[in-house]
CSV table of C-alpha atoms and ligand atoms in Angstrom, one decimal:
chain,number,residue,atom,x,y,z
T,1,UNK,CA,61.9,50.8,-41.2
T,2,UNK,CA,62.9,52.9,-38.2
T,3,UNK,CA,66.3,54.1,-36.9
T,4,UNK,CA,66.5,55.0,-33.3
T,5,UNK,CA,69.4,56.2,-31.1
T,6,UNK,CA,69.6,54.2,-27.9
T,7,UNK,CA,71.7,55.9,-25.2
T,8,UNK,CA,74.8,53.8,-24.5
T,9,UNK,CA,77.3,56.5,-23.9
T,10,UNK,CA,79.2,55.6,-27.2
T,11,UNK,CA,79.2,57.2,-30.6
T,12,UNK,CA,78.1,60.6,-31.8
T,13,UNK,CA,75.7,62.2,-34.2
T,14,UNK,CA,78.0,61.5,-37.2
T,15,UNK,CA,77.6,57.8,-36.5
T,16,UNK,CA,73.9,58.2,-36.8
T,17,UNK,CA,74.2,60.3,-40.0
T,18,UNK,CA,76.3,57.5,-41.4
T,19,UNK,CA,73.6,54.9,-40.5
T,20,UNK,CA,70.9,57.1,-42.0
T,21,UNK,CA,72.8,57.2,-45.3
T,22,UNK,CA,73.2,53.4,-45.4
T,23,UNK,CA,69.6,53.0,-44.5
T,24,UNK,CA,68.4,55.2,-47.3
T,25,UNK,CA,69.9,52.8,-49.8
T,26,UNK,CA,67.3,50.1,-48.9
T,27,UNK,CA,64.9,49.3,-51.6
T,28,UNK,CA,61.2,48.6,-51.2
T,29,UNK,CA,61.6,45.1,-52.7
T,30,UNK,CA,64.3,44.3,-50.1
T,31,UNK,CA,62.0,45.3,-47.2
T,32,UNK,CA,59.1,43.3,-48.6
T,33,UNK,CA,60.9,40.2,-49.8
T,34,UNK,CA,63.9,39.6,-47.5
T,35,UNK,CA,64.2,38.3,-44.0
T,36,UNK,CA,65.2,41.0,-41.4
T,37,UNK,CA,68.7,39.4,-41.0
T,38,UNK,CA,69.3,39.7,-44.8
T,39,UNK,CA,68.3,43.3,-44.9
T,40,UNK,CA,70.5,44.1,-41.9
T,41,UNK,CA,73.4,42.3,-43.6
T,42,UNK,CA,73.0,44.1,-46.9
T,43,UNK,CA,72.8,47.5,-45.3
T,44,UNK,CA,75.2,47.3,-42.4
T,45,UNK,CA,77.7,44.4,-43.1
T,46,UNK,CA,80.6,46.8,-42.4
T,47,UNK,CA,79.2,47.8,-39.1
T,48,UNK,CA,78.8,45.9,-35.8
T,49,UNK,CA,75.3,44.5,-35.7
T,50,UNK,CA,73.7,42.9,-32.7
T,51,UNK,CA,70.5,41.2,-33.3
T,52,UNK,CA,68.3,40.6,-30.3
T,53,UNK,CA,65.9,37.7,-29.9
T,54,UNK,CA,62.4,38.6,-31.0
T,55,UNK,CA,59.8,39.1,-28.2
T,56,UNK,CA,56.1,38.5,-28.5
T,57,UNK,CA,54.1,41.7,-28.3
T,58,UNK,CA,51.3,41.5,-25.7
T,59,UNK,CA,48.8,44.1,-24.5
T,60,UNK,CA,48.7,44.6,-20.8
T,61,UNK,CA,47.0,47.1,-18.5
T,62,UNK,CA,47.8,47.6,-14.9
T,63,UNK,CA,44.2,48.5,-13.9
T,64,UNK,CA,42.1,46.2,-11.8
T,65,UNK,CA,38.9,46.0,-9.7
T,66,UNK,CA,41.0,46.2,-6.6
T,67,UNK,CA,42.8,49.4,-7.6
T,68,UNK,CA,39.4,50.9,-8.6
T,69,UNK,CA,38.1,49.9,-5.2
T,70,UNK,CA,41.0,51.6,-3.5
T,71,UNK,CA,40.3,54.8,-5.6
T,72,UNK,CA,36.7,54.8,-4.3
T,73,UNK,CA,37.9,54.4,-0.7
T,74,UNK,CA,40.2,57.3,-1.2
T,75,UNK,CA,37.3,59.4,-2.3
T,76,UNK,CA,35.7,59.0,1.1
T,77,UNK,CA,32.3,57.6,2.0
T,78,UNK,CA,30.4,60.9,1.6
T,79,UNK,CA,31.7,61.6,-2.0
T,80,UNK,CA,31.1,57.9,-3.0
T,81,UNK,CA,27.5,58.1,-1.6
T,82,UNK,CA,26.8,61.4,-3.5
T,83,UNK,CA,27.9,59.8,-6.8
T,84,UNK,CA,25.8,56.7,-6.0
T,85,UNK,CA,22.8,58.9,-5.3
T,86,UNK,CA,23.3,60.7,-8.6
T,87,UNK,CA,24.1,57.8,-10.9
T,88,UNK,CA,22.8,54.7,-9.2
T,89,UNK,CA,26.3,53.2,-9.4
T,90,UNK,CA,29.9,54.2,-9.3
T,91,UNK,CA,31.7,53.3,-12.5
T,92,UNK,CA,35.5,53.8,-13.0
T,93,UNK,CA,36.6,53.8,-16.6
T,94,UNK,CA,40.1,53.0,-17.7
T,95,UNK,CA,41.1,55.2,-20.6
T,96,UNK,CA,44.0,53.0,-21.4
T,97,UNK,CA,42.3,49.6,-21.9
T,98,UNK,CA,38.7,50.8,-22.0
T,99,UNK,CA,37.6,48.6,-19.1
T,100,UNK,CA,34.7,49.7,-16.9
T,101,UNK,CA,34.6,48.8,-13.2
T,102,UNK,CA,31.1,49.1,-11.9
T,103,UNK,CA,30.3,49.3,-8.2
T,104,UNK,CA,26.7,49.3,-7.0
T,105,UNK,CA,25.6,50.6,-3.6
T,106,UNK,CA,26.1,47.1,-2.0
T,107,UNK,CA,29.7,46.9,-3.4
T,108,UNK,CA,30.5,50.4,-2.2
T,109,UNK,CA,29.0,49.8,1.3
T,110,UNK,CA,31.1,46.6,1.5
T,111,UNK,CA,34.3,48.6,0.6
T,112,UNK,CA,33.8,51.0,3.5
T,113,UNK,CA,32.5,48.4,6.0
T,114,UNK,CA,35.4,45.9,5.6
T,115,UNK,CA,37.7,47.9,7.7
T,116,UNK,CA,38.8,49.9,4.7
T,117,UNK,CA,40.6,53.3,5.2
T,118,UNK,CA,38.1,56.1,5.6
T,119,UNK,CA,35.4,54.1,7.3
T,120,UNK,CA,34.1,55.3,10.6
T,121,UNK,CA,34.2,52.0,12.5
T,122,UNK,CA,33.9,51.9,16.2
T,123,UNK,CA,36.0,49.2,17.8
J,1,LIG,ZN1,43.0,49.3,-17.9
């Protein structure tokens, strides 16, 4: 069970202390055996309680192959070619979701030849 202060411009630290004291009266059995609403009622029935609708938790990462491609373009052609020569491909790893975006020499060439920023196209 976790108590957290949410900034709403109302109340003070004494209010939080009061809630901490009420919360400390909860018993393990109550947490394991009762529905959340029942626990809230037992602990805070003299307080104003607002219960929000539950939301499904879902993992999401904002990374994408397009964003990785944009990062390669921002490196510039020379730097991208240097990495390609050293590694055989250019791999961008997302530390957040653990995805790998692999670009081989054909992919990289296409990025710079499709009118992307940093290409040396002659019009
Ligand atoms: Zn990611």
